[in-house]
Tab-separated table of C-alpha atoms and ligand atoms in Angstrom:
chain	number	residue	atom	x	y	z
A	1	UNK	CA	92.809	-188.456	-94.844
A	2	UNK	CA	90.436	-189.301	-97.673
A	3	UNK	CA	87.305	-191.603	-96.517
A	4	UNK	CA	87.419	-195.551	-97.280
A	5	UNK	CA	84.349	-197.146	-96.864
A	6	UNK	CA	84.609	-200.323	-95.865
A	7	UNK	CA	82.550	-201.897	-98.657
A	8	UNK	CA	80.950	-204.911	-97.611
A	9	UNK	CA	80.763	-206.264	-100.769
A	10	UNK	CA	84.345	-206.624	-100.897
A	11	UNK	CA	85.033	-210.058	-101.385
A	12	UNK	CA	88.022	-210.196	-98.939
A	13	UNK	CA	85.405	-209.329	-96.493
A	14	UNK	CA	82.612	-211.307	-97.263
A	15	UNK	CA	84.684	-214.379	-95.304
A	16	UNK	CA	85.224	-212.352	-92.381
A	17	UNK	CA	83.364	-213.648	-89.512
A	18	UNK	CA	81.284	-211.050	-87.667
A	19	UNK	CA	82.894	-209.628	-84.609
A	20	UNK	CA	80.815	-209.104	-81.419
A	21	UNK	CA	79.946	-205.622	-82.667
A	22	UNK	CA	79.772	-204.599	-86.385
A	23	UNK	CA	83.093	-203.551	-87.773
A	24	UNK	CA	83.322	-199.593	-88.314
A	25	UNK	CA	82.736	-198.742	-92.047
A	26	UNK	CA	84.363	-195.427	-92.526
A	27	UNK	CA	87.248	-193.703	-91.306
A	28	UNK	CA	85.043	-190.708	-90.327
A	29	UNK	CA	83.151	-193.148	-88.063
A	30	UNK	CA	86.446	-194.664	-86.803
A	31	UNK	CA	87.737	-191.384	-85.501
A	32	UNK	CA	84.663	-190.588	-83.886
A	33	UNK	CA	84.547	-193.841	-82.222
A	34	UNK	CA	88.357	-193.636	-80.950
A	35	UNK	CA	87.798	-190.231	-79.847
A	36	UNK	CA	84.583	-191.033	-77.781
A	37	UNK	CA	86.002	-194.176	-76.257
A	38	UNK	CA	89.427	-192.945	-75.473
A	39	UNK	CA	87.881	-189.907	-73.878
A	40	UNK	CA	85.435	-191.930	-72.008
A	41	UNK	CA	87.447	-194.938	-70.848
A	42	UNK	CA	88.399	-194.644	-66.777
A	43	UNK	CA	91.955	-194.660	-66.356
A	44	UNK	CA	94.262	-196.077	-63.219
A	45	UNK	CA	96.836	-193.099	-62.816
A	46	UNK	CA	99.870	-195.457	-61.769
A	47	UNK	CA	102.006	-192.536	-60.483
A	48	UNK	CA	101.029	-189.201	-58.650
A	49	UNK	CA	102.031	-187.198	-55.677
A	50	UNK	CA	98.442	-186.794	-54.884
A	51	UNK	CA	97.004	-187.673	-51.344
A	52	UNK	CA	93.317	-188.770	-50.351
A	53	UNK	CA	91.691	-186.223	-47.744
A	54	UNK	CA	92.868	-188.463	-44.854
A	55	UNK	CA	96.130	-186.794	-45.393
A	56	UNK	CA	94.803	-183.219	-44.686
A	57	UNK	CA	97.110	-180.728	-45.794
A	58	UNK	CA	99.199	-183.189	-47.807
A	59	UNK	CA	96.281	-183.204	-50.414
A	60	UNK	CA	97.010	-180.305	-52.817
A	61	UNK	CA	93.892	-178.330	-54.214
A	62	UNK	CA	92.483	-175.086	-55.214
A	63	UNK	CA	93.364	-172.375	-57.649
A	64	UNK	CA	96.448	-171.021	-55.698
A	65	UNK	CA	98.026	-174.225	-55.250
A	66	UNK	CA	97.431	-174.747	-59.240
A	67	UNK	CA	99.447	-171.522	-59.849
A	68	UNK	CA	102.188	-172.187	-57.334
A	69	UNK	CA	103.052	-175.999	-58.748
A	70	UNK	CA	106.751	-176.057	-59.099
A	71	UNK	CA	106.540	-176.214	-62.575
A	72	UNK	CA	105.095	-172.882	-62.990
A	73	UNK	CA	107.184	-171.576	-60.123
A	74	UNK	CA	110.374	-172.279	-62.363
A	75	UNK	CA	108.515	-170.586	-65.267
A	76	UNK	CA	107.754	-167.513	-63.134
A	77	UNK	CA	111.532	-166.958	-62.308
A	78	UNK	CA	112.095	-166.608	-66.084
A	79	UNK	CA	109.626	-163.863	-66.535
A	80	UNK	CA	108.503	-162.530	-63.107
A	81	UNK	CA	109.995	-159.350	-61.530
A	82	UNK	CA	110.808	-161.023	-57.884
A	83	UNK	CA	114.169	-162.202	-56.942
A	84	UNK	CA	114.264	-165.915	-55.484
A	85	UNK	CA	114.320	-164.686	-51.906
A	86	UNK	CA	111.430	-162.062	-52.537
A	87	UNK	CA	109.224	-164.703	-54.059
A	88	UNK	CA	109.737	-167.407	-51.388
A	89	UNK	CA	109.148	-164.771	-48.542
A	90	UNK	CA	105.514	-164.414	-49.779
A	91	UNK	CA	102.795	-166.729	-48.669
A	92	UNK	CA	101.033	-168.903	-51.154
A	93	UNK	CA	98.321	-166.612	-52.077
A	94	UNK	CA	100.765	-163.618	-52.877
A	95	UNK	CA	103.063	-166.324	-54.802
A	96	UNK	CA	99.751	-167.206	-56.907
A	97	UNK	CA	98.988	-163.604	-57.821
A	98	UNK	CA	102.684	-162.858	-59.075
A	99	UNK	CA	102.558	-166.120	-61.182
A	100	UNK	CA	99.127	-165.252	-62.512
A	101	UNK	CA	100.267	-161.664	-63.347
A	102	UNK	CA	103.248	-162.863	-64.956
A	103	UNK	CA	102.374	-166.175	-66.777
A	104	UNK	CA	98.562	-165.624	-67.326
A	105	UNK	CA	98.010	-161.780	-67.615
A	106	UNK	CA	101.137	-160.380	-69.272
A	107	UNK	CA	101.437	-162.863	-71.686
A	108	UNK	CA	99.571	-165.863	-73.065
A	109	UNK	CA	99.431	-168.983	-70.833
A	110	UNK	CA	101.011	-171.032	-73.665
A	111	UNK	CA	103.284	-173.388	-71.667
A	112	UNK	CA	101.989	-177.160	-70.863
A	113	UNK	CA	101.967	-176.236	-67.075
A	114	UNK	CA	100.119	-172.814	-67.830
A	115	UNK	CA	97.591	-173.911	-70.197
A	116	UNK	CA	96.910	-176.981	-68.165
A	117	UNK	CA	95.586	-174.773	-65.242
A	118	UNK	CA	93.237	-172.990	-67.995
A	119	UNK	CA	91.833	-176.568	-69.292
A	120	UNK	CA	91.333	-177.474	-65.470
A	121	UNK	CA	89.314	-174.346	-64.628
A	122	UNK	CA	87.294	-174.542	-67.497
A	123	UNK	CA	86.409	-178.205	-66.976
A	124	UNK	CA	85.473	-177.723	-63.741
A	125	UNK	CA	82.943	-175.093	-64.960
A	126	UNK	CA	85.039	-171.882	-64.491
A	127	UNK	CA	84.979	-170.643	-67.962
A	128	UNK	CA	87.413	-168.007	-68.831
A	129	UNK	CA	84.454	-166.576	-70.920
A	130	UNK	CA	82.975	-165.756	-67.875
A	131	UNK	CA	85.504	-165.536	-65.056
A	132	UNK	CA	88.042	-163.791	-67.372
A	133	UNK	CA	91.510	-162.929	-66.204
A	134	UNK	CA	90.309	-161.973	-62.678
A	135	UNK	CA	92.066	-164.326	-60.333
A	136	UNK	CA	89.933	-163.461	-57.402
A	137	UNK	CA	86.868	-164.408	-59.446
A	138	UNK	CA	88.378	-168.009	-59.736
A	139	UNK	CA	89.264	-167.872	-56.122
A	140	UNK	CA	85.738	-167.041	-54.939
A	141	UNK	CA	84.236	-169.763	-56.848
A	142	UNK	CA	85.599	-172.434	-54.989
A	143	UNK	CA	85.808	-170.431	-51.550
A	144	UNK	CA	82.927	-172.904	-50.113
A	145	UNK	CA	84.191	-176.204	-51.759
A	146	UNK	CA	85.540	-179.041	-49.493
A	147	UNK	CA	88.537	-181.361	-50.283
A	148	UNK	CA	86.048	-184.217	-50.374
A	149	UNK	CA	83.743	-182.723	-52.931
A	150	UNK	CA	86.847	-181.228	-55.056
A	151	UNK	CA	88.068	-184.921	-55.072
A	152	UNK	CA	84.794	-186.377	-56.127
A	153	UNK	CA	84.190	-183.688	-58.819
A	154	UNK	CA	87.992	-184.028	-60.048
A	155	UNK	CA	88.103	-187.706	-60.224
A	156	UNK	CA	84.745	-187.708	-62.273
A	157	UNK	CA	85.669	-185.157	-64.486
A	158	UNK	CA	89.110	-186.675	-65.412
A	159	UNK	CA	87.424	-190.152	-65.465
A	160	UNK	CA	90.372	-191.290	-63.478
A	161	UNK	CA	89.341	-194.665	-61.554
A	162	UNK	CA	92.070	-194.527	-58.960
A	163	UNK	CA	95.285	-192.922	-58.499
A	164	UNK	CA	98.620	-194.225	-56.883
A	165	UNK	CA	100.278	-191.991	-54.285
A	166	UNK	CA	103.794	-191.638	-53.388
A	167	UNK	CA	104.414	-192.835	-49.887
A	168	UNK	CA	107.532	-191.728	-48.331
A	169	UNK	CA	108.055	-193.532	-45.092
A	170	UNK	CA	110.963	-191.079	-44.471
A	171	UNK	CA	108.527	-188.267	-44.401
A	172	UNK	CA	107.525	-187.667	-40.823
A	173	UNK	CA	104.112	-185.868	-41.776
A	174	UNK	CA	103.192	-188.591	-43.811
A	175	UNK	CA	104.394	-191.156	-41.372
A	176	UNK	CA	102.196	-189.845	-38.407
A	177	UNK	CA	98.878	-190.462	-40.833
A	178	UNK	CA	100.041	-194.257	-41.193
A	179	UNK	CA	101.222	-194.743	-37.662
A	180	UNK	CA	98.921	-192.680	-35.568
A	181	UNK	CA	95.936	-191.453	-37.847
A	182	UNK	CA	93.364	-193.714	-40.203
A	183	UNK	CA	95.757	-194.320	-42.772
A	184	UNK	CA	94.124	-194.170	-46.162
A	185	UNK	CA	90.351	-194.608	-46.159
A	186	UNK	CA	89.543	-193.844	-49.698
A	187	UNK	CA	90.249	-196.866	-51.927
A	188	UNK	CA	90.526	-194.430	-55.019
A	189	UNK	CA	93.871	-193.760	-53.380
A	190	UNK	CA	96.424	-196.645	-53.648
A	191	UNK	CA	99.637	-196.626	-52.276
A	192	UNK	CA	103.387	-197.402	-53.394
A	193	UNK	CA	106.318	-197.265	-50.992
A	194	UNK	CA	108.892	-194.632	-52.151
A	195	UNK	CA	112.620	-195.774	-50.911
A	196	UNK	CA	114.772	-192.904	-52.540
A	197	UNK	CA	116.318	-192.157	-49.116
A	198	UNK	CA	117.093	-195.722	-48.503
A	199	UNK	CA	118.987	-196.127	-51.955
A	200	UNK	CA	120.725	-192.833	-52.320
A	201	UNK	CA	121.189	-191.522	-48.558
A	202	UNK	CA	121.789	-194.683	-46.507
A	203	UNK	CA	123.464	-192.695	-43.702
A	204	UNK	CA	120.620	-190.523	-43.083
A	205	UNK	CA	118.206	-193.556	-43.640
A	206	UNK	CA	119.854	-195.266	-40.953
A	207	UNK	CA	119.123	-192.884	-38.284
A	208	UNK	CA	115.735	-193.048	-39.219
A	209	UNK	CA	115.495	-196.642	-39.644
A	210	UNK	CA	117.010	-197.084	-36.099
A	211	UNK	CA	114.673	-194.116	-34.636
A	212	UNK	CA	111.785	-196.384	-35.992
A	213	UNK	CA	112.772	-199.395	-34.125
A	214	UNK	CA	115.127	-201.007	-36.642
A	215	UNK	CA	118.413	-202.316	-35.322
A	216	UNK	CA	120.747	-201.042	-38.136
A	217	UNK	CA	123.988	-199.335	-37.349
A	218	UNK	CA	124.185	-195.653	-37.625
A	219	UNK	CA	127.870	-195.366	-37.397
A	220	UNK	CA	129.229	-198.018	-39.653
A	221	UNK	CA	127.738	-197.971	-43.105
A	222	UNK	CA	129.894	-201.214	-44.052
A	223	UNK	CA	127.667	-203.070	-41.546
A	224	UNK	CA	124.920	-202.661	-43.854
A	225	UNK	CA	126.548	-205.723	-45.790
A	226	UNK	CA	125.798	-207.931	-42.603
A	227	UNK	CA	123.020	-210.352	-43.015
A	228	UNK	CA	121.595	-209.160	-39.464
A	229	UNK	CA	121.449	-205.494	-40.653
A	230	UNK	CA	119.884	-206.737	-44.011
A	231	UNK	CA	117.393	-208.691	-42.390
A	232	UNK	CA	116.301	-205.424	-40.265
A	233	UNK	CA	115.899	-203.492	-43.562
A	234	UNK	CA	113.967	-206.128	-45.232
A	235	UNK	CA	111.626	-206.307	-42.287
A	236	UNK	CA	111.212	-202.412	-42.549
A	237	UNK	CA	110.368	-202.894	-46.367
A	238	UNK	CA	107.886	-205.500	-45.202
A	239	UNK	CA	106.284	-203.686	-42.433
A	240	UNK	CA	105.615	-200.539	-44.679
A	241	UNK	CA	104.540	-202.410	-47.583
A	242	UNK	CA	102.083	-204.333	-45.523
A	243	UNK	CA	101.227	-200.977	-43.512
A	244	UNK	CA	100.446	-198.984	-46.544
A	245	UNK	CA	98.814	-201.918	-48.884
A	246	UNK	CA	101.781	-200.751	-51.366
A	247	UNK	CA	100.911	-201.795	-54.956
A	248	UNK	CA	104.882	-201.388	-55.895
A	249	UNK	CA	107.991	-200.358	-54.521
A	250	UNK	CA	109.544	-197.216	-56.297
A	251	UNK	CA	112.732	-195.150	-56.235
A	252	UNK	CA	113.947	-192.496	-58.585
A	253	UNK	CA	117.474	-192.526	-59.312
A	254	UNK	CA	120.181	-190.379	-61.141
A	255	UNK	CA	121.402	-191.380	-64.635
A	256	UNK	CA	124.871	-192.470	-63.693
A	257	UNK	CA	124.056	-195.382	-61.205
A	258	UNK	CA	126.032	-198.291	-62.104
A	259	UNK	CA	124.656	-201.935	-61.212
A	260	UNK	CA	125.998	-204.255	-60.101
A	261	UNK	CA	128.948	-202.938	-58.134
A	262	UNK	CA	130.161	-205.221	-55.845
A	263	UNK	CA	130.270	-204.018	-52.199
A	264	UNK	CA	128.366	-200.934	-53.252
A	265	UNK	CA	125.476	-199.877	-50.937
A	266	UNK	CA	123.052	-199.400	-53.578
A	267	UNK	CA	123.684	-202.954	-55.271
A	268	UNK	CA	123.739	-204.543	-51.751
A	269	UNK	CA	120.244	-203.199	-50.819
A	270	UNK	CA	118.780	-203.816	-54.174
A	271	UNK	CA	120.199	-207.520	-54.212
A	272	UNK	CA	119.758	-208.447	-50.664
A	273	UNK	CA	116.813	-206.257	-49.547
A	274	UNK	CA	114.470	-204.639	-52.187
A	275	UNK	CA	114.136	-207.442	-54.615
A	276	UNK	CA	114.080	-210.134	-52.022
A	277	UNK	CA	110.845	-208.108	-50.548
A	278	UNK	CA	109.497	-207.214	-54.054
A	279	UNK	CA	109.504	-211.317	-54.753
A	280	UNK	CA	108.441	-212.257	-51.029
A	281	UNK	CA	105.484	-209.955	-51.175
A	282	UNK	CA	104.827	-210.355	-54.821
A	283	UNK	CA	105.357	-206.650	-55.942
A	284	UNK	CA	106.664	-205.053	-58.840
A	285	UNK	CA	109.785	-202.620	-58.426
A	286	UNK	CA	108.980	-199.084	-60.282
A	287	UNK	CA	112.252	-197.392	-61.074
A	288	UNK	CA	112.426	-193.650	-62.320
A	289	UNK	CA	115.882	-193.083	-63.804
A	290	UNK	CA	117.657	-190.082	-65.143
A	291	UNK	CA	117.157	-187.023	-62.506
A	292	UNK	CA	119.642	-184.982	-60.922
A	293	UNK	CA	118.188	-183.313	-58.008
A	294	UNK	CA	118.699	-179.640	-56.865
A	295	UNK	CA	120.883	-178.179	-59.596
A	296	UNK	CA	119.482	-174.963	-58.426
A	297	UNK	CA	118.769	-175.001	-54.806
A	298	UNK	CA	117.000	-171.508	-55.081
A	299	UNK	CA	114.134	-173.064	-57.213
A	300	UNK	CA	113.426	-175.660	-54.230
A	301	UNK	CA	111.001	-178.339	-55.627
A	302	UNK	CA	111.704	-176.958	-59.038
A	303	UNK	CA	115.587	-177.233	-58.792
A	304	UNK	CA	115.756	-180.361	-60.168
A	305	UNK	CA	117.349	-181.453	-63.865
A	306	UNK	CA	116.785	-184.453	-66.171
A	307	UNK	CA	120.166	-186.314	-67.207
A	308	UNK	CA	120.777	-188.940	-69.769
A	309	UNK	CA	120.725	-192.535	-67.994
A	310	UNK	CA	122.935	-195.350	-68.333
A	311	UNK	CA	120.099	-198.202	-69.158
A	312	UNK	CA	122.644	-201.090	-68.681
A	313	UNK	CA	121.214	-200.952	-65.010
A	314	UNK	CA	118.126	-202.371	-66.262
A	315	UNK	CA	119.480	-204.508	-68.532
A	316	UNK	CA	121.253	-206.351	-65.838
A	317	UNK	CA	118.350	-206.338	-63.461
A	318	UNK	CA	116.079	-207.653	-66.085
A	319	UNK	CA	118.800	-210.501	-66.806
A	320	UNK	CA	119.620	-211.183	-63.109
A	321	UNK	CA	116.053	-211.399	-62.047
A	322	UNK	CA	113.810	-212.103	-65.130
A	323	UNK	CA	110.870	-213.007	-62.675
A	324	UNK	CA	110.606	-209.447	-61.147
A	325	UNK	CA	108.365	-206.996	-62.576
A	326	UNK	CA	110.205	-203.558	-63.574
A	327	UNK	CA	108.024	-200.650	-64.030
A	328	UNK	CA	110.289	-198.093	-65.673
A	329	UNK	CA	110.292	-194.431	-66.549
A	330	UNK	CA	113.313	-192.329	-67.853
A	331	UNK	CA	113.596	-188.623	-67.650
A	332	UNK	CA	115.871	-187.773	-70.658
A	333	UNK	CA	114.168	-187.585	-74.031
A	334	UNK	CA	117.323	-189.184	-75.582
A	335	UNK	CA	116.659	-192.471	-73.522
A	336	UNK	CA	113.173	-192.845	-74.611
A	337	UNK	CA	113.649	-194.951	-77.931
A	338	UNK	CA	116.344	-197.160	-76.016
A	339	UNK	CA	114.176	-198.076	-73.014
A	340	UNK	CA	111.406	-198.941	-75.518
A	341	UNK	CA	113.823	-201.096	-77.706
A	342	UNK	CA	115.442	-202.512	-74.296
A	343	UNK	CA	111.608	-203.519	-73.323
A	344	UNK	CA	111.302	-205.509	-76.529
A	345	UNK	CA	114.278	-207.665	-75.068
A	346	UNK	CA	112.733	-208.164	-71.628
A	347	UNK	CA	109.168	-209.089	-71.234
A	348	UNK	CA	109.381	-208.045	-67.226
A	349	UNK	CA	110.316	-204.755	-68.116
A	350	UNK	CA	107.339	-202.203	-68.577
A	351	UNK	CA	107.792	-198.838	-69.782
A	352	UNK	CA	105.210	-196.192	-68.497
A	353	UNK	CA	104.420	-192.460	-68.749
A	354	UNK	CA	105.966	-189.263	-70.191
A	355	UNK	CA	107.617	-188.319	-67.121
A	356	UNK	CA	108.263	-184.442	-65.675
A	357	UNK	CA	109.655	-182.676	-68.589
A	358	UNK	CA	108.639	-185.040	-70.934
A	359	UNK	CA	104.898	-184.458	-70.009
A	360	UNK	CA	104.511	-181.845	-72.963
A	361	UNK	CA	102.048	-182.072	-75.928
A	362	UNK	CA	105.154	-182.724	-78.454
A	363	UNK	CA	107.057	-185.211	-76.211
A	364	UNK	CA	103.872	-187.307	-75.643
A	365	UNK	CA	102.964	-187.326	-78.945
A	366	UNK	CA	106.580	-188.405	-80.067
A	367	UNK	CA	106.986	-191.015	-77.312
A	368	UNK	CA	103.526	-192.568	-77.697
A	369	UNK	CA	104.006	-192.952	-81.267
A	370	UNK	CA	107.151	-194.686	-81.293
A	371	UNK	CA	106.334	-196.781	-78.233
A	372	UNK	CA	103.081	-197.985	-79.882
A	373	UNK	CA	105.170	-198.791	-83.010
A	374	UNK	CA	107.800	-200.808	-80.884
A	375	UNK	CA	105.496	-202.144	-78.255
A	376	UNK	CA	101.893	-202.241	-79.416
A	377	UNK	CA	99.569	-202.237	-76.585
A	378	UNK	CA	102.089	-203.846	-74.097
A	379	UNK	CA	103.294	-200.588	-72.243
A	380	UNK	CA	101.634	-197.811	-70.134
A	381	UNK	CA	101.401	-194.690	-72.230
A	382	UNK	CA	100.921	-192.220	-69.442
A	383	UNK	CA	100.682	-191.206	-65.814
A	384	UNK	CA	99.997	-187.675	-64.457
A	385	UNK	CA	102.755	-187.284	-61.802
A	386	UNK	CA	99.950	-184.722	-60.308
A	387	UNK	CA	100.846	-182.936	-57.162
A	388	UNK	CA	97.837	-180.714	-57.297
A	389	UNK	CA	94.376	-182.422	-57.603
A	390	UNK	CA	92.929	-180.602	-60.364
A	391	UNK	CA	95.836	-181.277	-62.678
A	392	UNK	CA	94.268	-184.769	-63.023
A	393	UNK	CA	91.776	-182.950	-65.556
A	394	UNK	CA	94.212	-181.451	-67.678
A	395	UNK	CA	97.059	-183.915	-67.736
A	396	UNK	CA	94.608	-186.793	-68.677
A	397	UNK	CA	92.642	-184.422	-71.178
A	398	UNK	CA	95.815	-183.651	-73.252
A	399	UNK	CA	97.126	-187.033	-72.790
A	400	UNK	CA	93.873	-188.663	-74.052
A	401	UNK	CA	93.421	-186.373	-77.026
A	402	UNK	CA	96.930	-187.394	-78.179
A	403	UNK	CA	96.763	-190.820	-77.578
A	404	UNK	CA	93.749	-190.700	-79.528
A	405	UNK	CA	95.574	-189.250	-82.409
A	406	UNK	CA	98.123	-191.947	-82.337
A	407	UNK	CA	95.517	-194.947	-81.906
A	408	UNK	CA	93.310	-193.439	-84.748
A	409	UNK	CA	96.452	-193.325	-87.006
A	410	UNK	CA	97.320	-197.009	-86.209
A	411	UNK	CA	93.730	-198.288	-86.692
A	412	UNK	CA	93.073	-196.298	-89.808
A	413	UNK	CA	95.995	-197.934	-91.393
A	414	UNK	CA	94.521	-201.424	-90.684
A	415	UNK	CA	91.135	-200.119	-91.870
A	416	UNK	CA	92.412	-199.421	-95.155
A	417	UNK	CA	94.067	-202.792	-95.222
A	418	UNK	CA	90.864	-204.404	-94.633
A	419	UNK	CA	91.545	-205.375	-91.116
A	420	UNK	CA	88.441	-203.797	-89.836
A	421	UNK	CA	88.199	-202.216	-86.511
A	422	UNK	CA	85.211	-202.468	-84.155
A	423	UNK	CA	84.302	-200.614	-81.321
A	424	UNK	CA	85.105	-203.323	-78.892
A	425	UNK	CA	88.746	-203.685	-80.487
A	426	UNK	CA	88.960	-200.012	-79.711
A	427	UNK	CA	87.706	-200.391	-76.211
A	428	UNK	CA	89.650	-203.368	-75.167
A	429	UNK	CA	93.196	-201.691	-76.522
A	430	UNK	CA	92.517	-198.489	-74.745
A	431	UNK	CA	91.250	-200.364	-71.505
A	432	UNK	CA	94.771	-201.932	-71.827
A	433	UNK	CA	96.412	-198.716	-72.004
A	434	UNK	CA	94.583	-197.210	-69.064
A	435	UNK	CA	95.109	-199.706	-66.613
A	436	UNK	CA	94.970	-203.162	-68.220
A	437	UNK	CA	98.891	-203.466	-68.602
A	438	UNK	CA	99.327	-202.235	-65.167
A	439	UNK	CA	96.999	-204.752	-63.520
A	440	UNK	CA	98.857	-207.355	-65.512
A	441	UNK	CA	102.205	-206.265	-63.957
A	442	UNK	CA	100.542	-206.603	-60.751
A	443	UNK	CA	99.312	-209.937	-61.112
A	444	UNK	CA	102.599	-211.221	-62.811
A	445	UNK	CA	104.482	-210.011	-59.950
A	446	UNK	CA	101.817	-211.709	-57.774
A	447	UNK	CA	102.292	-215.205	-59.211
A	448	UNK	CA	106.295	-214.906	-58.237
A	449	UNK	CA	105.258	-214.271	-54.491
A	450	UNK	CA	106.982	-216.435	-52.126
B	6	LIG	O1	110.788	-187.840	-58.055
B	6	LIG	C1	109.420	-187.740	-58.737
B	6	LIG	O2	108.418	-188.628	-58.662
B	6	LIG	C2	109.251	-186.578	-59.823
B	6	LIG	O3	108.191	-187.040	-60.482
B	6	LIG	C3	109.493	-185.433	-58.622
B	6	LIG	O4	108.301	-185.585	-57.820
B	6	LIG	C4	109.203	-183.870	-59.848
B	6	LIG	O5	109.006	-183.026	-58.775
B	6	LIG	C5	107.763	-183.892	-60.375
B	6	LIG	O6	106.771	-183.604	-59.673
B	6	LIG	N1	107.588	-184.287	-61.569
B	6	LIG	O7	106.377	-184.192	-62.194
B	7	LIG	ZN1	106.586	-188.199	-59.386
């Protein structure tokens, strides 16, 4: 792109009052400033599957865990030689060996997930120029590291200010940490209450609720529409949101959920339990829509599929609850533009992130461009969805460079139309994207509290 110096002799400029810091003069300087500021601005990662070190083995980290990440195991089964049963019979280290050989040695690691491993290793000082393609060399480099030290190194390298965990009260191991252990003692790890099982598998959730001391029937699902049962579900939600300090309540949903459907369990639970507790506690509701679980169970965690979602569910929730803050991400590429347009209709709907199969360079670029064109800086461009600690580095490095490109293009056009950009403009808008919008959603939700 040609360089247009902002000629201060330009009469249209002469009358412009000076900004706090001097407007950037050339496109080359603008590009440098955008790259630097987007690269260095700390981010709040609003949805991850990471855990603080308090959760011990729930915090996944290290070379082997990077390689047995379910994105990579799905890719392994396409090009590795083992059957499902042979692979699953191995321990993590042997599985990692197989993934490394198949996806990193026998061929170039060009997929998003595979190249991400290389980015993370390199950025943590394990340069492939030195460590080569010998997996044991990378393992040896970290054999004496502690989880706590790796957490500090990774959060610093990734410039991640804080992450929001996915906290499932129906997970017995995690529940024990909250009920019997220390809970989470690291303020950099915030909590979110995940309630898929309550919304999507009520009979099984009812059994667990009862075992936890909530007086809900386990033999008569229709009883869930009675006020005393719904009061107990609200008590459960309230207790757990308070216990973990949930920033929001969240659920993932298939794409074919209809809402509202009178007499339907999900409609009743949303209307009579989840939304009332969100309002009572002043919390947003986060919905991740368009997942079809376990289309291939042999892949285990990697066995889920995307599906097109009927977004009228969101339209109706926004109309029925205009003061409920909704954080939403959808899984089908075909739904993304529609979600951005829907967010233009409802100010309480905030799209976030490029979820799962959309967390790839080409999809992030496509989505960030049209979301910015439709929503300006009023949405949340990315979350990492990390399951393994070191992924924070590659997921955010790759996303930052793409967001840099989109922002630069928009700022450059303004610059050329003599709407000059300063570093403070760039910093302010980047901070919006990297946590500001999320914090505004949280504070708007708090205003509705009560
Ligand atoms: O349901 C979810 O939160 C998804 O993000 C799944 O956990 C999925 O397995 C995943 O890790 N996506 O990135
Ligand atoms: Zn997730």
